[in-house]
């Protein structure tokens, strides 16, 4: 700390961890002047490159750029080396974080998150261009995703249904007519730091994870909403109201596509690293994703049909280093590539402060005993367990009021979201029609029963 900030008088320290994989050794230092600073030391070359990108991005945020934001971004303090590792010192943002699946709908966190993302996307692109950071056009983004789909398909581990779905989406010109904006390159729910407001509830007071700062597709910062089904509508709605540019009808679809392709990135990463354990885990998730999809269509019209799939609930488990060129946390550790499913048994070599025990690793930072060498006979069991966990994540009581029209001959829009047109008993127009209304209510109840029976038959059928 004192090497990065000469003259600093450190009065105390404490660990900084979110029980991640320990890609960084992290700590908080309290200074005599009352400030609290975060220091992170890279654990490997990838983490070192991430810290370098973070430093560049934070330095690109001038006072004028920061004044445009309704929240705080960490201040760049300094850099140094600790042994052979790169270290970055930044301001520590106080507050709390909320996991994606726990972000509630309505006022408070969801709306504040939508407004925060819109504020980042509303920054002038000169902030990024002036710092020499990455800039991608819509065509360049599209071409990059096309190469990713081809690379994933070449592994032979992607279900054909997903490959067709993704290629159709990439080929849909309507999806790729968007204006590139300043983006963080992959916001996650844990990128937001909150403080409680006595009347409005949780509000975003800070945003961490700036190393992916660039110009690109705004959908990349909204793809995490696939793991936040309760909050997603309010985040999208608030974002749309707050953003100052032409409507983007393909935004939600691209966000969904990018979320699905995180699994493909994980698969390609494992294949390139010749890691059968990663490939098997990614393949199991892709199988679960394919089984949960109700439509192959990722067109703009289909954006209103979620096609709830249980595997998307596991999106947050895909390691950020495989998902994109960026990680998504400043104050939290990144995902552990060796633990796609975080079982207690796999955490034996993780210290209490979230860092890894180096005694379990060889000099090249790989596990001393590769898991696939010790557990080659458990590949099928791992895949089955991953699929089962993904399925269990999506168990909930269904509200048949929305799907009744799909099975009871009503005029619901084909492909509409199940909760977008709930059935309700027909109201009588006057007192004389009470009997008719009662009959209508009986018909509605009958439709509910028919829908329930049809839904059960549909869920037990191997066809869609």
CSV table of C-alpha atoms in Angstrom, one decimal:
chain,number,residue,atom,x,y,z
A,1,UNK,CA,0.0,0.0,0.0
A,2,UNK,CA,2.8,2.4,0.9
A,3,UNK,CA,4.7,1.6,-2.3
A,4,UNK,CA,1.6,2.4,-4.4
A,5,UNK,CA,0.9,5.6,-2.3
A,6,UNK,CA,4.1,7.0,-1.0
A,7,UNK,CA,3.6,8.8,2.4
A,8,UNK,CA,0.5,6.9,3.3
A,9,UNK,CA,0.1,6.1,7.0
A,10,UNK,CA,-1.6,2.8,7.3
A,11,UNK,CA,-3.4,2.4,10.7
A,12,UNK,CA,-5.1,-0.9,10.1
A,13,UNK,CA,-5.9,-3.7,7.6
A,14,UNK,CA,-8.6,-6.3,7.1
A,15,UNK,CA,-9.4,-8.9,4.4
A,16,UNK,CA,-11.5,-8.1,1.4
A,17,UNK,CA,-13.3,-11.2,-0.1
A,18,UNK,CA,-16.6,-12.5,-1.3
A,19,UNK,CA,-15.5,-16.1,-0.9
A,20,UNK,CA,-14.6,-16.4,-4.6
A,21,UNK,CA,-11.8,-18.4,-6.3
A,22,UNK,CA,-9.0,-16.2,-5.1
A,23,UNK,CA,-7.8,-14.9,-8.5
A,24,UNK,CA,-6.7,-11.9,-6.5
A,25,UNK,CA,-5.2,-11.5,-3.0
A,26,UNK,CA,-7.3,-8.6,-1.7
A,27,UNK,CA,-7.3,-6.5,1.4
A,28,UNK,CA,-8.5,-3.1,2.8
A,29,UNK,CA,-6.2,-0.6,4.4
A,30,UNK,CA,-7.4,2.1,6.7
A,31,UNK,CA,-5.3,5.3,6.6
A,32,UNK,CA,-4.7,7.9,9.2
A,33,UNK,CA,-6.6,10.5,7.2
A,34,UNK,CA,-9.8,8.4,7.5
A,35,UNK,CA,-9.8,6.9,4.0
A,36,UNK,CA,-10.2,3.2,3.3
A,37,UNK,CA,-8.4,1.8,0.2
A,38,UNK,CA,-8.7,-1.5,-1.5
A,39,UNK,CA,-5.6,-3.3,-2.8
A,40,UNK,CA,-5.7,-6.3,-5.1
A,41,UNK,CA,-2.7,-8.4,-6.1
A,42,UNK,CA,-3.0,-10.5,-9.3
A,43,UNK,CA,-2.7,-14.2,-8.9
A,44,UNK,CA,-1.8,-14.9,-12.5
A,45,UNK,CA,-1.1,-13.3,-15.9
A,46,UNK,CA,-4.8,-13.0,-16.8
A,47,UNK,CA,-5.6,-11.3,-13.5
A,48,UNK,CA,-2.6,-9.0,-14.0
A,49,UNK,CA,-4.0,-7.9,-17.5
A,50,UNK,CA,-7.3,-7.3,-15.9
A,51,UNK,CA,-5.8,-5.0,-13.2
A,52,UNK,CA,-3.9,-3.1,-15.9
A,53,UNK,CA,-7.2,-2.6,-17.9
A,54,UNK,CA,-8.9,-1.5,-14.7
A,55,UNK,CA,-6.3,1.1,-14.0
A,56,UNK,CA,-6.5,2.4,-17.5
A,57,UNK,CA,-10.3,2.6,-17.4
A,58,UNK,CA,-10.4,4.4,-14.0
A,59,UNK,CA,-7.8,6.9,-15.1
A,60,UNK,CA,-9.9,7.6,-18.2
A,61,UNK,CA,-12.8,8.7,-16.0
A,62,UNK,CA,-12.1,12.4,-15.7
A,63,UNK,CA,-13.8,14.6,-13.2
A,64,UNK,CA,-16.1,15.7,-15.9
A,65,UNK,CA,-17.1,12.1,-16.8
A,66,UNK,CA,-17.6,11.2,-13.2
A,67,UNK,CA,-19.8,14.2,-12.7
A,68,UNK,CA,-22.2,12.8,-15.3
A,69,UNK,CA,-22.8,9.7,-13.2
A,70,UNK,CA,-25.4,9.5,-10.5
A,71,UNK,CA,-23.2,7.2,-8.5
A,72,UNK,CA,-19.5,6.8,-7.5
A,73,UNK,CA,-16.9,5.0,-9.5
A,74,UNK,CA,-13.7,4.0,-7.5
A,75,UNK,CA,-10.9,6.5,-7.6
A,76,UNK,CA,-7.6,5.3,-9.0
A,77,UNK,CA,-4.9,5.6,-6.3
A,78,UNK,CA,-1.8,3.9,-7.6
A,79,UNK,CA,-0.1,0.7,-8.7
A,80,UNK,CA,2.9,-1.3,-7.6
A,81,UNK,CA,4.3,-4.9,-7.6
A,82,UNK,CA,4.1,-7.4,-4.8
A,83,UNK,CA,6.7,-10.1,-5.5
A,84,UNK,CA,6.0,-11.0,-9.1
A,85,UNK,CA,2.4,-9.9,-9.0
A,86,UNK,CA,0.9,-6.7,-10.1
A,87,UNK,CA,-1.0,-4.7,-7.5
A,88,UNK,CA,-3.7,-2.0,-7.9
A,89,UNK,CA,-4.9,0.3,-5.2
A,90,UNK,CA,-8.3,2.0,-5.5
A,91,UNK,CA,-10.8,3.8,-3.3
A,92,UNK,CA,-13.1,1.4,-1.4
A,93,UNK,CA,-16.8,2.0,-2.1
A,94,UNK,CA,-18.9,1.4,1.0
A,95,UNK,CA,-22.2,-0.4,0.7
A,96,UNK,CA,-23.7,-3.8,0.1
A,97,UNK,CA,-24.4,-6.0,-2.9
A,98,UNK,CA,-27.4,-8.1,-4.0
A,99,UNK,CA,-27.2,-11.4,-5.9
A,100,UNK,CA,-29.1,-11.4,-9.2
A,101,UNK,CA,-31.7,-13.9,-8.2
A,102,UNK,CA,-32.5,-11.9,-5.1
A,103,UNK,CA,-33.0,-8.5,-6.7
A,104,UNK,CA,-36.6,-7.6,-6.0
A,105,UNK,CA,-39.1,-6.2,-8.6
A,106,UNK,CA,-40.5,-2.7,-8.3
A,107,UNK,CA,-39.1,0.5,-6.8
A,108,UNK,CA,-35.7,0.4,-5.2
A,109,UNK,CA,-32.9,-1.8,-6.4
A,110,UNK,CA,-34.3,-2.8,-9.8
A,111,UNK,CA,-35.2,0.7,-11.0
A,112,UNK,CA,-31.9,2.2,-9.6
A,113,UNK,CA,-29.9,-0.5,-11.5
A,114,UNK,CA,-31.7,0.3,-14.7
A,115,UNK,CA,-31.0,4.0,-14.3
A,116,UNK,CA,-27.3,3.4,-13.4
A,117,UNK,CA,-26.7,1.3,-16.5
A,118,UNK,CA,-28.4,4.0,-18.7
A,119,UNK,CA,-26.1,6.6,-17.1
A,120,UNK,CA,-23.0,4.7,-18.2
A,121,UNK,CA,-24.4,4.2,-21.7
A,122,UNK,CA,-25.2,7.9,-21.9
A,123,UNK,CA,-21.5,8.9,-21.4
A,124,UNK,CA,-19.8,10.5,-24.4
A,125,UNK,CA,-17.8,8.0,-26.5
A,126,UNK,CA,-14.9,10.4,-26.4
A,127,UNK,CA,-14.2,9.2,-22.8
A,128,UNK,CA,-13.4,5.8,-24.2
A,129,UNK,CA,-11.9,6.9,-27.6
A,130,UNK,CA,-9.6,9.4,-25.9
A,131,UNK,CA,-8.1,6.8,-23.6
A,132,UNK,CA,-7.5,4.4,-26.6
A,133,UNK,CA,-9.9,1.8,-25.3
A,134,UNK,CA,-11.7,-0.8,-27.4
A,135,UNK,CA,-14.4,0.4,-29.8
A,136,UNK,CA,-16.7,-2.0,-31.6
A,137,UNK,CA,-19.4,-1.3,-34.2
A,138,UNK,CA,-22.5,-3.3,-34.5
A,139,UNK,CA,-21.0,-5.2,-37.5
A,140,UNK,CA,-17.9,-6.0,-35.6
A,141,UNK,CA,-19.9,-7.2,-32.6
A,142,UNK,CA,-22.0,-9.4,-34.9
A,143,UNK,CA,-18.9,-10.9,-36.6
A,144,UNK,CA,-17.3,-11.7,-33.3
A,145,UNK,CA,-20.3,-13.6,-32.1
A,146,UNK,CA,-20.5,-15.4,-35.4
A,147,UNK,CA,-17.0,-16.7,-34.8
A,148,UNK,CA,-17.8,-17.7,-31.3
A,149,UNK,CA,-20.8,-19.7,-32.4
A,150,UNK,CA,-18.7,-21.5,-35.1
A,151,UNK,CA,-15.9,-22.2,-32.6
A,152,UNK,CA,-18.3,-23.7,-30.1
A,153,UNK,CA,-20.0,-25.8,-32.7
A,154,UNK,CA,-16.7,-27.1,-33.9
A,155,UNK,CA,-16.1,-28.8,-30.5
A,156,UNK,CA,-19.0,-31.1,-31.2
A,157,UNK,CA,-20.5,-30.6,-27.8
A,158,UNK,CA,-23.2,-28.0,-28.6
A,159,UNK,CA,-26.7,-29.4,-29.1
A,160,UNK,CA,-27.7,-28.9,-32.7
A,161,UNK,CA,-30.8,-27.0,-31.6
A,162,UNK,CA,-28.7,-24.3,-29.9
A,163,UNK,CA,-26.4,-24.0,-32.9
A,164,UNK,CA,-29.3,-23.3,-35.2
A,165,UNK,CA,-30.9,-20.9,-32.7
A,166,UNK,CA,-27.7,-18.9,-32.4
A,167,UNK,CA,-26.9,-18.8,-36.1
A,168,UNK,CA,-30.4,-17.7,-36.9
A,169,UNK,CA,-30.1,-14.9,-34.4
A,170,UNK,CA,-26.7,-13.8,-35.8
A,171,UNK,CA,-28.2,-13.8,-39.3
A,172,UNK,CA,-31.2,-11.7,-38.3
A,173,UNK,CA,-30.4,-8.2,-39.6
A,174,UNK,CA,-33.1,-6.6,-37.5
A,175,UNK,CA,-31.2,-7.5,-34.3
A,176,UNK,CA,-28.0,-5.7,-35.3
A,177,UNK,CA,-29.3,-2.3,-36.0
A,178,UNK,CA,-28.2,-0.5,-32.9
A,179,UNK,CA,-26.1,2.4,-31.9
A,180,UNK,CA,-22.8,1.5,-30.1
A,181,UNK,CA,-22.5,3.2,-26.7
A,182,UNK,CA,-20.1,3.4,-23.8
A,183,UNK,CA,-20.4,0.0,-22.0
A,184,UNK,CA,-18.8,-1.7,-19.0
A,185,UNK,CA,-18.4,-4.8,-21.1
A,186,UNK,CA,-20.4,-7.1,-18.9
A,187,UNK,CA,-22.2,-5.8,-15.8
A,188,UNK,CA,-23.3,-8.3,-13.2
A,189,UNK,CA,-25.6,-7.8,-10.2
A,190,UNK,CA,-22.6,-7.8,-7.9
A,191,UNK,CA,-21.2,-4.8,-9.9
A,192,UNK,CA,-23.6,-2.6,-8.1
A,193,UNK,CA,-23.0,-1.2,-4.6
A,194,UNK,CA,-26.1,-0.2,-2.7
A,195,UNK,CA,-27.1,1.9,0.3
A,196,UNK,CA,-30.6,1.8,1.9
A,197,UNK,CA,-32.8,4.8,1.4
A,198,UNK,CA,-35.4,5.2,4.2
A,199,UNK,CA,-38.2,5.8,1.6
A,200,UNK,CA,-37.1,4.4,-1.8
A,201,UNK,CA,-35.3,1.3,-0.6
A,202,UNK,CA,-31.9,0.1,-1.9
A,203,UNK,CA,-30.3,2.6,-4.3
A,204,UNK,CA,-27.1,2.3,-6.3
A,205,UNK,CA,-24.4,4.4,-4.8
A,206,UNK,CA,-21.4,2.9,-6.6
A,207,UNK,CA,-20.5,0.7,-9.5
A,208,UNK,CA,-17.4,-1.5,-9.6
A,209,UNK,CA,-15.6,-3.5,-12.2
A,210,UNK,CA,-14.6,-1.0,-14.9
A,211,UNK,CA,-11.8,-2.9,-16.6
A,212,UNK,CA,-14.1,-3.7,-19.6
A,213,UNK,CA,-14.9,0.0,-20.3
A,214,UNK,CA,-15.3,0.3,-24.1
A,215,UNK,CA,-17.7,1.3,-26.8
A,216,UNK,CA,-19.9,-1.6,-28.0
A,217,UNK,CA,-23.3,-3.2,-27.8
A,218,UNK,CA,-25.4,-1.9,-24.9
A,219,UNK,CA,-27.0,-5.4,-24.6
A,220,UNK,CA,-23.8,-6.7,-23.0
A,221,UNK,CA,-24.5,-4.8,-19.8
A,222,UNK,CA,-28.0,-6.2,-19.6
A,223,UNK,CA,-27.4,-9.9,-20.3
A,224,UNK,CA,-27.1,-10.6,-16.6
A,225,UNK,CA,-30.9,-10.0,-16.3
A,226,UNK,CA,-31.5,-13.6,-17.5
A,227,UNK,CA,-30.5,-14.6,-14.0
A,228,UNK,CA,-32.8,-12.0,-12.4
A,229,UNK,CA,-36.3,-12.9,-13.6
A,230,UNK,CA,-38.1,-10.9,-11.0
A,231,UNK,CA,-36.3,-7.7,-11.5
A,232,UNK,CA,-35.7,-7.8,-15.3
A,233,UNK,CA,-38.9,-6.1,-16.4
A,234,UNK,CA,-38.4,-3.1,-14.1
A,235,UNK,CA,-34.7,-2.8,-14.9
A,236,UNK,CA,-35.4,-2.8,-18.7
A,237,UNK,CA,-38.3,-0.4,-18.3
A,238,UNK,CA,-36.3,2.1,-16.2
A,239,UNK,CA,-33.4,1.8,-18.6
A,240,UNK,CA,-35.6,2.5,-21.6
A,241,UNK,CA,-37.0,5.6,-19.9
A,242,UNK,CA,-33.6,6.9,-18.8
A,243,UNK,CA,-31.5,6.3,-21.9
A,244,UNK,CA,-31.3,9.2,-24.4
A,245,UNK,CA,-31.2,7.6,-27.8
A,246,UNK,CA,-33.4,6.0,-30.4
A,247,UNK,CA,-35.4,2.9,-29.3
A,248,UNK,CA,-33.6,-0.4,-29.8
A,249,UNK,CA,-36.2,-3.1,-30.4
A,250,UNK,CA,-33.6,-5.9,-30.5
A,251,UNK,CA,-32.0,-5.0,-27.2
A,252,UNK,CA,-33.6,-7.5,-25.0
A,253,UNK,CA,-33.2,-10.3,-27.6
A,254,UNK,CA,-29.5,-9.6,-27.9
A,255,UNK,CA,-29.1,-9.5,-24.2
A,256,UNK,CA,-30.7,-12.9,-24.0
A,257,UNK,CA,-28.5,-14.2,-26.8
A,258,UNK,CA,-25.3,-12.9,-25.1
A,259,UNK,CA,-26.4,-14.6,-21.9
A,260,UNK,CA,-26.7,-17.9,-23.6
A,261,UNK,CA,-23.4,-17.5,-25.4
A,262,UNK,CA,-21.6,-17.2,-22.0
A,263,UNK,CA,-21.9,-21.0,-21.9
A,264,UNK,CA,-20.4,-21.2,-25.4
A,265,UNK,CA,-17.5,-19.1,-24.3
A,266,UNK,CA,-16.9,-21.3,-21.3
A,267,UNK,CA,-17.0,-24.4,-23.6
A,268,UNK,CA,-14.5,-22.8,-26.1
A,269,UNK,CA,-12.3,-21.8,-23.2
A,270,UNK,CA,-12.1,-25.3,-21.9
A,271,UNK,CA,-11.5,-26.7,-25.3
A,272,UNK,CA,-8.7,-24.3,-26.0
A,273,UNK,CA,-7.1,-25.0,-22.6
A,274,UNK,CA,-7.5,-28.8,-23.2
A,275,UNK,CA,-9.4,-29.1,-20.0
A,276,UNK,CA,-11.9,-32.0,-20.3
A,277,UNK,CA,-13.4,-31.1,-16.9
A,278,UNK,CA,-14.4,-27.6,-18.1
A,279,UNK,CA,-15.6,-29.0,-21.4
A,280,UNK,CA,-17.8,-31.5,-19.7
A,281,UNK,CA,-19.3,-29.0,-17.3
A,282,UNK,CA,-20.0,-26.5,-20.1
A,283,UNK,CA,-21.6,-29.3,-22.2
A,284,UNK,CA,-23.8,-30.3,-19.4
A,285,UNK,CA,-25.1,-26.8,-19.0
A,286,UNK,CA,-25.7,-26.5,-22.7
A,287,UNK,CA,-27.7,-29.7,-22.6
A,288,UNK,CA,-29.9,-28.3,-19.8
A,289,UNK,CA,-30.2,-25.0,-21.7
A,290,UNK,CA,-31.4,-26.8,-24.8
A,291,UNK,CA,-33.9,-28.9,-22.9
A,292,UNK,CA,-35.4,-25.9,-21.3
A,293,UNK,CA,-36.0,-23.8,-24.5
A,294,UNK,CA,-39.5,-23.7,-25.8
A,295,UNK,CA,-38.6,-22.0,-29.1
A,296,UNK,CA,-35.7,-21.9,-31.5
A,297,UNK,CA,-36.7,-18.4,-32.5
A,298,UNK,CA,-34.6,-15.5,-31.2
A,299,UNK,CA,-36.3,-12.9,-33.4
A,300,UNK,CA,-37.6,-9.6,-32.1
A,301,UNK,CA,-41.1,-10.9,-31.9
A,302,UNK,CA,-39.9,-13.8,-29.8
A,303,UNK,CA,-38.3,-11.4,-27.3
A,304,UNK,CA,-41.6,-11.3,-25.5
A,305,UNK,CA,-41.4,-15.1,-25.0
A,306,UNK,CA,-38.9,-15.9,-22.3
A,307,UNK,CA,-39.0,-19.7,-22.9
A,308,UNK,CA,-37.9,-20.1,-19.3
A,309,UNK,CA,-35.0,-22.5,-19.2
A,310,UNK,CA,-33.5,-23.7,-15.9
A,311,UNK,CA,-29.9,-23.6,-17.1
A,312,UNK,CA,-30.0,-19.8,-17.4
A,313,UNK,CA,-30.3,-19.7,-13.6
A,314,UNK,CA,-26.8,-21.0,-13.5
A,315,UNK,CA,-25.5,-18.2,-15.7
A,316,UNK,CA,-23.8,-16.5,-12.8
A,317,UNK,CA,-21.6,-19.6,-12.3
A,318,UNK,CA,-19.9,-19.2,-15.7
A,319,UNK,CA,-16.5,-17.8,-14.9
A,320,UNK,CA,-16.0,-14.2,-16.0
A,321,UNK,CA,-12.6,-14.8,-17.5
A,322,UNK,CA,-14.1,-17.3,-19.9
A,323,UNK,CA,-17.3,-15.4,-20.5
A,324,UNK,CA,-15.6,-12.2,-21.8
A,325,UNK,CA,-12.4,-10.4,-21.9
A,326,UNK,CA,-13.4,-8.8,-18.7
A,327,UNK,CA,-14.3,-9.6,-15.2
A,328,UNK,CA,-17.3,-7.9,-13.4
A,329,UNK,CA,-16.2,-7.3,-9.9
A,330,UNK,CA,-14.0,-4.7,-8.2
A,331,UNK,CA,-14.6,-5.7,-4.6
A,332,UNK,CA,-15.5,-9.3,-5.2
A,333,UNK,CA,-13.4,-12.3,-6.3
A,334,UNK,CA,-14.0,-13.7,-9.8
A,335,UNK,CA,-15.6,-17.1,-10.4
A,336,UNK,CA,-13.5,-20.3,-9.9
A,337,UNK,CA,-13.0,-22.1,-13.2
A,338,UNK,CA,-12.4,-25.3,-11.3
A,339,UNK,CA,-15.8,-25.2,-9.5
A,340,UNK,CA,-18.6,-24.7,-12.0
A,341,UNK,CA,-20.9,-26.0,-9.2
A,342,UNK,CA,-19.8,-24.7,-5.8
A,343,UNK,CA,-19.9,-27.7,-3.7
A,344,UNK,CA,-18.5,-27.6,-0.2
A,345,UNK,CA,-16.2,-30.5,-0.9
A,346,UNK,CA,-14.5,-28.6,-3.6
A,347,UNK,CA,-13.6,-25.7,-1.4
A,348,UNK,CA,-11.1,-27.4,0.8
A,349,UNK,CA,-8.1,-25.6,-0.6
A,350,UNK,CA,-9.6,-22.1,-0.3
A,351,UNK,CA,-8.5,-19.9,2.5
A,352,UNK,CA,-11.1,-18.2,4.7
A,353,UNK,CA,-10.2,-14.8,3.1
A,354,UNK,CA,-11.2,-16.2,-0.3
A,355,UNK,CA,-7.7,-16.7,-1.7
A,356,UNK,CA,-6.4,-20.1,-2.9
A,357,UNK,CA,-3.9,-22.2,-1.1
A,358,UNK,CA,-0.8,-22.1,-3.3
A,359,UNK,CA,0.3,-25.4,-1.9
A,360,UNK,CA,-2.3,-27.1,-4.1
A,361,UNK,CA,-0.9,-25.6,-7.3
A,362,UNK,CA,2.0,-26.1,-9.5
A,363,UNK,CA,4.2,-23.2,-10.7
A,364,UNK,CA,2.1,-22.7,-13.8
A,365,UNK,CA,-1.0,-22.1,-11.6
A,366,UNK,CA,-2.7,-25.3,-12.6
A,367,UNK,CA,-3.9,-27.7,-9.9
A,368,UNK,CA,-1.1,-30.0,-8.8
A,369,UNK,CA,-3.4,-33.0,-9.5
A,370,UNK,CA,-5.8,-32.2,-12.3
A,371,UNK,CA,-9.4,-33.1,-11.4
A,372,UNK,CA,-10.0,-34.9,-14.6
A,373,UNK,CA,-7.0,-37.2,-14.0
A,374,UNK,CA,-8.4,-38.2,-10.6
A,375,UNK,CA,-12.1,-38.3,-11.5
A,376,UNK,CA,-12.1,-39.4,-15.1
A,377,UNK,CA,-14.6,-42.1,-14.2
A,378,UNK,CA,-17.0,-39.4,-12.9
A,379,UNK,CA,-17.6,-37.4,-16.0
A,380,UNK,CA,-21.1,-38.8,-16.7
A,381,UNK,CA,-22.0,-38.3,-13.0
A,382,UNK,CA,-20.8,-34.7,-13.1
A,383,UNK,CA,-22.9,-34.0,-16.2
A,384,UNK,CA,-26.0,-35.5,-14.7
A,385,UNK,CA,-25.5,-33.7,-11.5
A,386,UNK,CA,-25.0,-30.3,-13.3
A,387,UNK,CA,-28.2,-31.0,-15.3
A,388,UNK,CA,-30.1,-32.0,-12.1
A,389,UNK,CA,-29.0,-28.9,-10.3
A,390,UNK,CA,-29.9,-26.6,-13.1
A,391,UNK,CA,-33.4,-28.3,-13.3
A,392,UNK,CA,-33.9,-27.9,-9.5
A,393,UNK,CA,-33.1,-24.2,-9.7
A,394,UNK,CA,-36.2,-23.7,-11.8
A,395,UNK,CA,-38.7,-25.6,-9.6
A,396,UNK,CA,-41.6,-23.4,-8.7
A,397,UNK,CA,-45.4,-23.4,-8.6
A,398,UNK,CA,-46.8,-22.4,-12.0
A,399,UNK,CA,-49.6,-19.9,-12.5
A,400,UNK,CA,-51.8,-21.4,-15.1
A,401,UNK,CA,-53.8,-18.2,-15.6
A,402,UNK,CA,-51.3,-17.1,-18.2
A,403,UNK,CA,-51.0,-20.4,-20.2
A,404,UNK,CA,-54.7,-21.3,-20.1
A,405,UNK,CA,-55.2,-19.6,-23.4
A,406,UNK,CA,-52.6,-21.8,-25.0
A,407,UNK,CA,-54.6,-24.9,-24.3
A,408,UNK,CA,-58.2,-23.7,-23.9
A,409,UNK,CA,-58.9,-22.2,-27.3
A,410,UNK,CA,-58.6,-18.5,-26.2
A,411,UNK,CA,-57.2,-15.8,-28.4
A,412,UNK,CA,-53.9,-15.3,-26.6
A,413,UNK,CA,-51.0,-14.2,-28.8
A,414,UNK,CA,-48.8,-17.1,-29.9
A,415,UNK,CA,-45.4,-17.0,-28.3
A,416,UNK,CA,-46.4,-14.4,-25.7
A,417,UNK,CA,-45.0,-14.6,-22.3
A,418,UNK,CA,-47.1,-16.7,-20.0
A,419,UNK,CA,-47.8,-13.9,-17.6
A,420,UNK,CA,-48.5,-11.3,-20.4
A,421,UNK,CA,-52.2,-12.1,-20.9
A,422,UNK,CA,-53.7,-13.7,-17.8
A,423,UNK,CA,-57.2,-15.0,-18.0
A,424,UNK,CA,-59.9,-13.4,-15.9
A,425,UNK,CA,-63.7,-14.2,-15.6
A,426,UNK,CA,-65.7,-12.2,-18.1
A,427,UNK,CA,-67.5,-9.3,-16.3
A,428,UNK,CA,-71.2,-8.8,-16.7
A,429,UNK,CA,-72.1,-5.5,-18.4
A,430,UNK,CA,-75.2,-5.0,-16.2
A,431,UNK,CA,-77.1,-6.5,-13.4
A,432,UNK,CA,-79.3,-8.5,-15.7
A,433,UNK,CA,-76.3,-10.5,-17.0
A,434,UNK,CA,-75.3,-11.9,-13.6
A,435,UNK,CA,-76.3,-15.4,-14.6
A,436,UNK,CA,-74.3,-15.1,-17.8
A,437,UNK,CA,-71.3,-13.9,-15.8
A,438,UNK,CA,-71.6,-16.8,-13.5
A,439,UNK,CA,-71.6,-19.2,-16.4
A,440,UNK,CA,-68.6,-17.4,-17.8
A,441,UNK,CA,-66.8,-17.9,-14.5
A,442,UNK,CA,-67.6,-21.6,-14.6
A,443,UNK,CA,-66.2,-21.8,-18.2
A,444,UNK,CA,-63.1,-20.0,-17.0
A,445,UNK,CA,-62.6,-22.5,-14.2
A,446,UNK,CA,-63.2,-25.3,-16.7
A,447,UNK,CA,-60.6,-23.8,-18.9
A,448,UNK,CA,-58.2,-23.7,-16.0
A,449,UNK,CA,-58.7,-27.4,-15.4
A,450,UNK,CA,-58.2,-28.2,-19.1
A,451,UNK,CA,-55.1,-26.1,-19.2
A,452,UNK,CA,-53.7,-27.8,-16.2
A,453,UNK,CA,-54.3,-31.2,-17.7
A,454,UNK,CA,-52.9,-30.1,-21.0
A,455,UNK,CA,-49.8,-28.6,-19.4
A,456,UNK,CA,-49.1,-31.8,-17.5
A,457,UNK,CA,-49.3,-33.8,-20.8
A,458,UNK,CA,-47.1,-31.3,-22.5
A,459,UNK,CA,-44.4,-31.4,-19.7
A,460,UNK,CA,-44.4,-35.2,-19.8
A,461,UNK,CA,-44.1,-35.4,-23.6
A,462,UNK,CA,-40.7,-35.7,-25.3
A,463,UNK,CA,-41.9,-33.4,-28.1
A,464,UNK,CA,-42.8,-29.8,-28.1
